[in-house]
Amino acid sequence: VTLLVAVSGWEPEAWAKRLRRLMPGRTVLTTDGQGLFEGDDAALAEVRYALVWKPRPEVLERLPQLEVIFSLGAGVDHILGLPQLPDVPVVRIVDPDLTGRMVEYVVWQVLHHHRRGPEYARQQSERQWRERRQPAAHEVTIGIMGLGVLGQAAAVALGRLGFRLAGWSRSEKQLPDMACFHGTEGLAPFLGQTDILVALLPLTPETSGILNYKLFAQMKREGPLGGPVVINAGRGGSQVEADIVAALEDGKLKGASLDVFETEPLPPDSPLWSRPEVVITPHNAAVSDPEALTRQIAGQIAAYERGAPLKNLVDTARGY
Ligand code: NDP
Ligand code: OXD
């Protein structure tokens, strides 16, 4: 049984080495999105499992025995957007290691804006000692867009810190200590009570460009932080960066933390780089760690071969 690790922008050997250790007796092939087994169709014909992150479009088309595609990330837009997707199950990452990293990122960025990080950074650069009013956590509502694995885990951590919570999802939900909204009708009332928006949405046709000027204009205006803040660690395709800049310019937004971008890496001429009220990180809110995640994938393959159903299956029609 052969596995193929097909990634671009990542080092495939880091994954392959660990898989060979965890699954002795298997052949593990790799491609990094550059060379692609030119002429080696015999080796590719043996591949039953493909582990992918932004694979080159033609890679998966050359695997006649493919049984399962494993996304090496929690998001699957990099797979579902391929022009010829083989008709096999797609499994995504749900893992405490990745979830824990995302919770850290969200808590870090919420606290940065809540504790007036951008203002104190500016004061420090001007050697200015000036105390600003600090609202208590319970005065601030964090609105979480996307109440899936990551959104719910972030909510639990923020709730422990005492923040008020609102959440928005596609389907109706009832979650403890949270005002839950859903669907198009639920969006305006959700935004109307949100001081800090945390977007943890998958990229689908419905969520593409959803973080736009019209949405920012519906957020709570007279909040304790002096203006709404947006944090996006879902996908860059969900945000309209020109609208974020326009909203920061005219005060519809007070600050932003962005881990994902319309174009990655964020181009050097983006106006976002030079704004002190914007925190930019290079799509690493929750990196996929080969050590943690290969263990999970090897376990899934072993269970699948014993006849157990695959876990964390993607609904390809729904898009996540
Ligand atoms: P889940 O699939 O568990 O959750 C997705 C949530 O989004 C669900 O609550 C879903 O609603 C909601 N949603 C989807 N479409 C809509 C819509 N049209 N309107 C309203 N809500 C919608 O995903 P995860 O929580 O595991 O991950 C979320 C995303 O985070 C990933 O898809 C990925 O893009 C991104 N990510 C980013 C990382 C980074 O490093 N920056 C790392 C890992 C993930 P419902 O519950 O009703 O289905
Ligand atoms: C993911 C990511 O989807 O890293 O896991 O973005």
Short mmCIF file of C-alpha atoms and ligand atoms in Angstrom, two decimals:
data_model
loop_
_atom_site.label_atom_id
_atom_site.label_comp_id
_atom_site.label_asym_id
_atom_site.label_seq_id
_atom_site.Cartn_x
_atom_site.Cartn_y
_atom_site.Cartn_z
CA VAL A 1 0.00 0.00 0.00
CA THR A 2 1.41 3.36 -1.07
CA LEU A 3 0.81 6.80 0.38
CA LEU A 4 1.51 10.03 -1.45
CA VAL A 5 2.30 13.32 0.32
CA ALA A 6 1.54 16.10 -2.18
CA VAL A 7 2.05 19.63 -0.85
CA SER A 8 3.16 23.00 -2.07
CA GLY A 9 4.81 25.66 0.08
CA TRP A 10 5.58 23.01 2.73
CA GLU A 11 8.43 20.51 3.10
CA PRO A 12 6.92 17.10 2.19
CA GLU A 13 9.78 15.07 3.73
CA ALA A 14 8.88 16.26 7.23
CA TRP A 15 5.56 14.42 6.78
CA ALA A 16 6.95 11.43 4.88
CA LYS A 17 9.69 10.69 7.43
CA ARG A 18 7.18 10.49 10.27
CA LEU A 19 4.72 8.41 8.23
CA ARG A 20 7.45 5.91 7.36
CA ARG A 21 8.26 5.61 11.06
CA LEU A 22 4.59 5.21 12.07
CA MET A 23 3.62 2.91 9.20
CA PRO A 24 6.56 0.62 8.50
CA GLY A 25 6.16 -1.51 5.41
CA ARG A 26 4.32 1.19 3.45
CA THR A 27 5.79 3.12 0.58
CA VAL A 28 5.54 6.87 1.06
CA LEU A 29 6.04 9.03 -2.04
CA THR A 30 6.32 12.80 -1.96
CA THR A 31 5.92 15.73 -4.28
CA ASP A 32 6.43 19.36 -3.33
CA GLY A 33 4.46 20.91 -6.16
CA GLN A 34 7.56 21.34 -8.33
CA GLY A 35 8.71 18.04 -9.88
CA LEU A 36 5.90 15.53 -10.32
CA PHE A 37 7.11 12.01 -10.94
CA GLU A 38 7.63 12.75 -14.60
CA GLY A 39 6.91 9.50 -16.41
CA ASP A 40 6.54 7.50 -13.18
CA ASP A 41 2.94 6.42 -13.61
CA ALA A 42 3.73 2.90 -12.33
CA ALA A 43 4.57 4.24 -8.84
CA LEU A 44 1.54 6.54 -8.81
CA ALA A 45 -0.76 3.67 -9.82
CA GLU A 46 -0.07 2.07 -6.40
CA VAL A 47 -1.20 5.09 -4.36
CA ARG A 48 -4.25 4.42 -2.17
CA TYR A 49 -4.08 7.43 0.17
CA ALA A 50 -3.15 11.00 -0.76
CA LEU A 51 -2.18 13.45 2.00
CA VAL A 52 -2.37 16.92 0.51
CA TRP A 53 -1.95 20.62 1.12
CA LYS A 54 -2.56 22.84 -1.93
CA PRO A 55 -1.61 20.01 -4.31
CA ARG A 56 -0.88 20.73 -7.95
CA PRO A 57 -4.19 20.23 -9.78
CA GLU A 58 -2.97 17.35 -11.95
CA VAL A 59 -1.52 15.26 -9.07
CA LEU A 60 -4.76 13.65 -7.92
CA GLU A 61 -5.80 12.89 -11.50
CA ARG A 62 -2.89 10.49 -11.88
CA LEU A 63 -3.90 8.14 -9.05
CA PRO A 64 -6.20 5.41 -10.44
CA GLN A 65 -6.27 3.39 -7.16
CA LEU A 66 -6.92 6.40 -4.89
CA GLU A 67 -9.29 5.60 -2.00
CA VAL A 68 -9.10 8.56 0.38
CA ILE A 69 -7.82 12.15 0.27
CA PHE A 70 -6.58 13.49 3.60
CA SER A 71 -6.32 17.27 3.88
CA LEU A 72 -3.25 18.23 5.88
CA GLY A 73 -5.15 21.24 7.15
CA ALA A 74 -8.56 21.80 8.74
CA GLY A 75 -9.73 23.75 5.70
CA VAL A 76 -10.43 21.96 2.42
CA ASP A 77 -10.95 24.79 -0.09
CA HIS A 78 -7.49 23.91 -1.46
CA ILE A 79 -8.92 20.50 -2.46
CA LEU A 80 -12.54 21.21 -3.32
CA GLY A 81 -11.44 23.98 -5.70
CA LEU A 82 -9.47 21.54 -7.88
CA PRO A 83 -10.83 21.29 -11.44
CA GLN A 84 -11.02 17.44 -11.51
CA LEU A 85 -11.64 16.14 -8.01
CA PRO A 86 -11.60 12.30 -7.86
CA ASP A 87 -14.83 10.86 -6.50
CA VAL A 88 -13.39 9.57 -3.20
CA PRO A 89 -13.95 10.61 0.43
CA VAL A 90 -12.15 13.74 1.64
CA VAL A 91 -11.08 13.75 5.29
CA ARG A 92 -10.00 16.91 7.10
CA ILE A 93 -7.96 17.57 10.23
CA VAL A 94 -9.71 17.79 13.55
CA ASP A 95 -6.99 17.50 16.18
CA PRO A 96 -6.43 18.91 19.66
CA ASP A 97 -2.97 20.14 18.66
CA LEU A 98 -4.34 22.30 15.83
CA THR A 99 -7.38 23.40 17.84
CA GLY A 100 -5.19 24.41 20.79
CA ARG A 101 -3.02 26.54 18.53
CA MET A 102 -6.04 28.34 17.09
CA VAL A 103 -7.46 28.99 20.55
CA GLU A 104 -4.12 30.56 21.54
CA TYR A 105 -4.18 32.82 18.48
CA VAL A 106 -7.76 33.97 19.05
CA VAL A 107 -7.23 34.66 22.76
CA TRP A 108 -3.96 36.49 21.98
CA GLN A 109 -5.58 38.78 19.43
CA VAL A 110 -8.80 39.40 21.35
CA LEU A 111 -6.75 40.41 24.41
CA HIS A 112 -4.47 42.61 22.29
CA HIS A 113 -7.41 44.76 21.16
CA HIS A 114 -9.35 44.47 24.42
CA ARG A 115 -6.33 45.66 26.44
CA ARG A 116 -5.78 48.52 23.94
CA GLY A 117 -2.53 47.08 22.58
CA PRO A 118 -2.36 49.31 19.46
CA GLU A 119 -2.88 52.49 21.52
CA TYR A 120 -0.26 51.59 24.13
CA ALA A 121 2.21 50.59 21.39
CA ARG A 122 1.80 54.04 19.87
CA GLN A 123 2.15 55.73 23.27
CA GLN A 124 5.31 53.72 23.95
CA SER A 125 6.84 54.83 20.64
CA GLU A 126 6.15 58.42 21.79
CA ARG A 127 7.40 57.79 25.40
CA GLN A 128 3.94 58.75 26.62
CA TRP A 129 2.63 57.63 30.03
CA ARG A 130 -1.15 57.82 29.79
CA GLU A 131 -3.66 55.47 31.31
CA ARG A 132 -6.71 54.68 29.19
CA ARG A 133 -10.01 53.39 30.49
CA GLN A 134 -9.94 49.61 30.58
CA PRO A 135 -13.35 47.96 30.19
CA ALA A 136 -13.95 44.71 32.03
CA ALA A 137 -14.23 41.58 29.88
CA HIS A 138 -17.93 41.27 30.73
CA GLU A 139 -18.60 44.64 29.09
CA VAL A 140 -17.26 43.38 25.74
CA THR A 141 -19.07 41.03 23.34
CA ILE A 142 -17.01 38.74 21.15
CA GLY A 143 -18.99 37.64 18.08
CA ILE A 144 -17.73 34.40 16.60
CA MET A 145 -18.57 33.73 12.94
CA GLY A 146 -18.30 29.98 12.43
CA LEU A 147 -19.30 27.79 15.37
CA GLY A 148 -17.49 24.65 14.26
CA VAL A 149 -14.63 22.84 15.93
CA LEU A 150 -12.43 25.95 16.14
CA GLY A 151 -15.13 28.54 16.80
CA GLN A 152 -16.59 26.55 19.69
CA ALA A 153 -13.18 25.89 21.25
CA ALA A 154 -12.31 29.60 21.03
CA ALA A 155 -15.67 30.46 22.61
CA VAL A 156 -14.99 28.23 25.64
CA ALA A 157 -11.61 29.90 26.26
CA LEU A 158 -13.01 33.43 25.82
CA GLY A 159 -15.98 32.61 28.05
CA ARG A 160 -13.57 31.56 30.80
CA LEU A 161 -11.96 34.99 30.58
CA GLY A 162 -15.39 36.53 31.22
CA PHE A 163 -16.25 37.95 27.79
CA ARG A 164 -19.86 38.05 26.62
CA LEU A 165 -20.33 35.74 23.66
CA ALA A 166 -22.40 35.79 20.49
CA GLY A 167 -22.08 33.28 17.66
CA TRP A 168 -23.23 32.88 14.07
CA SER A 169 -23.42 29.70 12.02
CA ARG A 170 -25.21 28.32 8.98
CA SER A 171 -27.50 25.96 10.89
CA GLU A 172 -29.33 26.70 14.13
CA LYS A 173 -27.41 26.00 17.36
CA GLN A 174 -27.85 26.27 21.08
CA LEU A 175 -24.61 26.63 22.98
CA PRO A 176 -24.10 27.38 26.66
CA ASP A 177 -23.55 31.02 27.66
CA MET A 178 -23.77 32.28 24.09
CA ALA A 179 -26.36 34.21 22.10
CA CYS A 180 -26.59 32.03 18.98
CA PHE A 181 -27.68 33.33 15.56
CA HIS A 182 -27.77 31.62 12.21
CA GLY A 183 -28.34 32.17 8.53
CA THR A 184 -28.82 35.39 6.58
CA GLU A 185 -31.59 36.64 8.91
CA GLY A 186 -29.42 36.10 11.96
CA LEU A 187 -26.47 38.10 10.68
CA ALA A 188 -27.66 41.67 11.39
CA PRO A 189 -28.73 41.03 15.02
CA PHE A 190 -25.49 39.11 15.61
CA LEU A 191 -23.37 41.97 14.25
CA GLY A 192 -25.40 44.57 16.13
CA GLN A 193 -24.16 43.25 19.47
CA THR A 194 -20.58 42.41 18.43
CA ASP A 195 -17.60 44.49 19.63
CA ILE A 196 -14.87 42.12 18.46
CA LEU A 197 -15.66 39.88 15.50
CA VAL A 198 -13.73 36.62 15.24
CA ALA A 199 -14.13 34.93 11.84
CA LEU A 200 -13.41 31.20 11.75
CA LEU A 201 -15.34 30.32 8.61
CA PRO A 202 -14.47 27.91 5.83
CA LEU A 203 -14.16 29.43 2.34
CA THR A 204 -17.25 28.55 0.29
CA PRO A 205 -19.24 30.49 -2.33
CA GLU A 206 -21.46 31.76 0.55
CA THR A 207 -18.60 33.01 2.72
CA SER A 208 -16.50 34.48 -0.07
CA GLY A 209 -16.11 38.24 0.48
CA ILE A 210 -18.48 38.19 3.46
CA LEU A 211 -16.17 40.38 5.59
CA ASN A 212 -16.88 43.57 3.67
CA TYR A 213 -17.69 47.23 4.33
CA LYS A 214 -21.43 46.61 4.54
CA LEU A 215 -20.89 43.99 7.23
CA PHE A 216 -18.47 46.16 9.26
CA ALA A 217 -21.01 49.02 9.14
CA GLN A 218 -23.54 46.78 10.93
CA MET A 219 -21.31 46.08 13.95
CA LYS A 220 -22.02 47.64 17.36
CA ARG A 221 -21.14 51.32 17.28
CA GLU A 222 -21.16 52.63 20.87
CA GLY A 223 -19.15 49.76 22.37
CA PRO A 224 -16.68 50.05 25.26
CA LEU A 225 -13.62 49.74 23.01
CA GLY A 226 -14.36 52.90 21.02
CA GLY A 227 -15.10 51.00 17.81
CA PRO A 228 -15.47 47.52 16.38
CA VAL A 229 -12.55 45.19 15.70
CA VAL A 230 -12.31 42.32 13.20
CA ILE A 231 -10.11 39.23 13.59
CA ASN A 232 -9.95 36.79 10.67
CA ALA A 233 -8.18 33.44 10.95
CA GLY A 234 -10.48 31.54 8.58
CA ARG A 235 -9.66 32.21 4.95
CA GLY A 236 -8.46 35.35 3.16
CA GLY A 237 -11.05 34.85 0.42
CA SER A 238 -13.71 35.72 3.00
CA GLN A 239 -12.36 39.26 3.44
CA VAL A 240 -12.37 42.29 1.14
CA GLU A 241 -9.10 43.97 2.04
CA ALA A 242 -9.91 47.26 0.29
CA ASP A 243 -13.05 47.43 2.46
CA ILE A 244 -11.06 46.74 5.64
CA VAL A 245 -8.76 49.64 4.80
CA ALA A 246 -11.71 51.91 3.93
CA ALA A 247 -13.48 50.98 7.20
CA LEU A 248 -10.32 51.64 9.24
CA GLU A 249 -9.92 54.99 7.46
CA ASP A 250 -13.42 56.25 8.24
CA GLY A 251 -13.71 54.70 11.72
CA LYS A 252 -16.22 51.95 10.92
CA LEU A 253 -13.47 49.66 12.25
CA LYS A 254 -11.05 50.49 15.03
CA GLY A 255 -8.60 47.66 14.49
CA ALA A 256 -8.00 44.31 12.85
CA SER A 257 -5.95 41.14 13.23
CA LEU A 258 -5.52 39.19 10.02
CA ASP A 259 -3.82 35.81 9.67
CA VAL A 260 -5.13 35.08 6.18
CA PHE A 261 -5.25 37.17 3.02
CA GLU A 262 -6.81 37.43 -0.44
CA THR A 263 -3.32 36.81 -1.86
CA GLU A 264 -0.72 34.94 0.19
CA PRO A 265 1.98 35.94 0.89
CA LEU A 266 0.45 39.40 1.44
CA PRO A 267 2.01 41.56 -1.33
CA PRO A 268 4.59 44.11 -0.06
CA ASP A 269 2.55 47.00 -1.46
CA SER A 270 -0.57 46.16 0.58
CA PRO A 271 -1.64 49.23 2.60
CA LEU A 272 -2.41 46.88 5.51
CA TRP A 273 1.29 46.45 6.34
CA SER A 274 1.81 50.00 7.54
CA ARG A 275 -1.26 50.38 9.75
CA PRO A 276 -0.42 50.24 13.47
CA GLU A 277 -3.95 49.17 14.40
CA VAL A 278 -3.63 46.06 12.20
CA VAL A 279 -1.83 42.89 13.33
CA ILE A 280 -0.56 40.75 10.46
CA THR A 281 0.58 37.14 10.85
CA PRO A 282 1.62 34.85 7.97
CA HIS A 283 -1.22 32.29 7.94
CA ASN A 284 0.12 30.49 10.98
CA ALA A 285 -2.67 30.94 13.51
CA ALA A 286 -2.80 27.15 13.74
CA VAL A 287 -0.04 25.48 11.80
CA SER A 288 -0.35 21.81 10.89
CA ASP A 289 2.35 20.07 12.90
CA PRO A 290 3.59 16.88 11.17
CA GLU A 291 4.41 15.22 14.51
CA ALA A 292 0.88 15.57 15.87
CA LEU A 293 -1.07 15.14 12.67
CA THR A 294 0.68 12.14 11.08
CA ARG A 295 -0.16 10.15 14.19
CA GLN A 296 -3.82 10.97 13.70
CA ILE A 297 -3.82 10.15 9.98
CA ALA A 298 -1.94 6.87 10.48
CA GLY A 299 -4.53 5.94 13.13
CA GLN A 300 -7.39 6.75 10.73
CA ILE A 301 -5.85 4.63 7.96
CA ALA A 302 -5.34 1.68 10.33
CA ALA A 303 -8.95 1.92 11.52
CA TYR A 304 -10.28 2.31 7.96
CA GLU A 305 -8.41 -0.83 6.88
CA ARG A 306 -10.02 -2.72 9.78
CA GLY A 307 -13.40 -1.65 8.37
CA ALA A 308 -14.18 1.33 10.63
CA PRO A 309 -15.86 4.39 9.09
CA LEU A 310 -13.66 7.39 8.33
CA LYS A 311 -13.96 10.29 10.78
CA ASN A 312 -13.98 14.02 10.00
CA LEU A 313 -15.39 13.54 6.52
CA VAL A 314 -15.98 16.63 4.43
CA ASP A 315 -19.37 17.24 2.85
CA THR A 316 -18.12 18.10 -0.62
CA ALA A 317 -21.52 19.41 -1.78
CA ARG A 318 -21.73 21.81 1.20
CA GLY A 319 -18.11 22.82 0.69
CA TYR A 320 -16.71 22.19 4.19
P1 NDP B 1 -15.93 23.48 10.90
O1 NDP B 1 -16.33 22.87 9.61
O2 NDP B 1 -15.89 22.65 12.12
O3 NDP B 1 -16.87 24.74 11.20
C1 NDP B 1 -17.26 25.65 10.23
C2 NDP B 1 -18.31 26.58 10.81
O4 NDP B 1 -18.61 27.59 9.85
C3 NDP B 1 -19.61 25.86 11.15
O5 NDP B 1 -20.14 26.35 12.35
C4 NDP B 1 -20.51 26.26 9.98
O6 NDP B 1 -21.88 26.30 10.29
C5 NDP B 1 -20.01 27.66 9.71
N1 NDP B 1 -20.39 28.07 8.36
C6 NDP B 1 -20.02 27.51 7.18
N2 NDP B 1 -20.63 28.14 6.15
C7 NDP B 1 -21.40 29.09 6.71
C8 NDP B 1 -22.28 30.05 6.17
N3 NDP B 1 -22.51 30.15 4.86
N4 NDP B 1 -22.92 30.87 7.03
C9 NDP B 1 -22.74 30.76 8.36
N5 NDP B 1 -21.89 29.88 8.94
C10 NDP B 1 -21.25 29.05 8.11
O7 NDP B 1 -14.49 24.14 10.63
P2 NDP B 1 -13.32 24.44 11.68
O8 NDP B 1 -13.90 25.16 12.83
O9 NDP B 1 -12.53 23.23 11.93
O10 NDP B 1 -12.40 25.41 10.79
C11 NDP B 1 -12.91 26.63 10.26
C12 NDP B 1 -11.96 27.18 9.22
O11 NDP B 1 -10.78 27.72 9.81
C13 NDP B 1 -11.38 26.16 8.22
O12 NDP B 1 -12.31 25.87 7.20
C14 NDP B 1 -10.17 26.87 7.69
O13 NDP B 1 -10.51 27.61 6.55
C15 NDP B 1 -9.78 27.82 8.82
N6 NDP B 1 -8.49 27.45 9.43
C16 NDP B 1 -7.47 28.38 9.43
C17 NDP B 1 -6.28 28.09 10.02
C18 NDP B 1 -5.20 29.10 10.08
O14 NDP B 1 -4.07 28.77 10.46
N7 NDP B 1 -5.47 30.35 9.79
C19 NDP B 1 -6.01 26.78 10.63
C20 NDP B 1 -7.14 25.90 10.61
C21 NDP B 1 -8.33 26.23 10.02
P3 NDP B 1 -22.68 24.96 10.73
O15 NDP B 1 -22.19 24.67 12.14
O16 NDP B 1 -24.09 25.36 10.69
O17 NDP B 1 -22.29 23.88 9.76
C1 OXD B 2 -5.82 24.87 7.85
C2 OXD B 2 -4.88 25.96 7.72
O1 OXD B 2 -6.82 24.88 7.14
O2 OXD B 2 -3.75 25.81 8.20
O3 OXD B 2 -5.59 23.98 8.68
O4 OXD B 2 -5.22 27.01 7.20
#
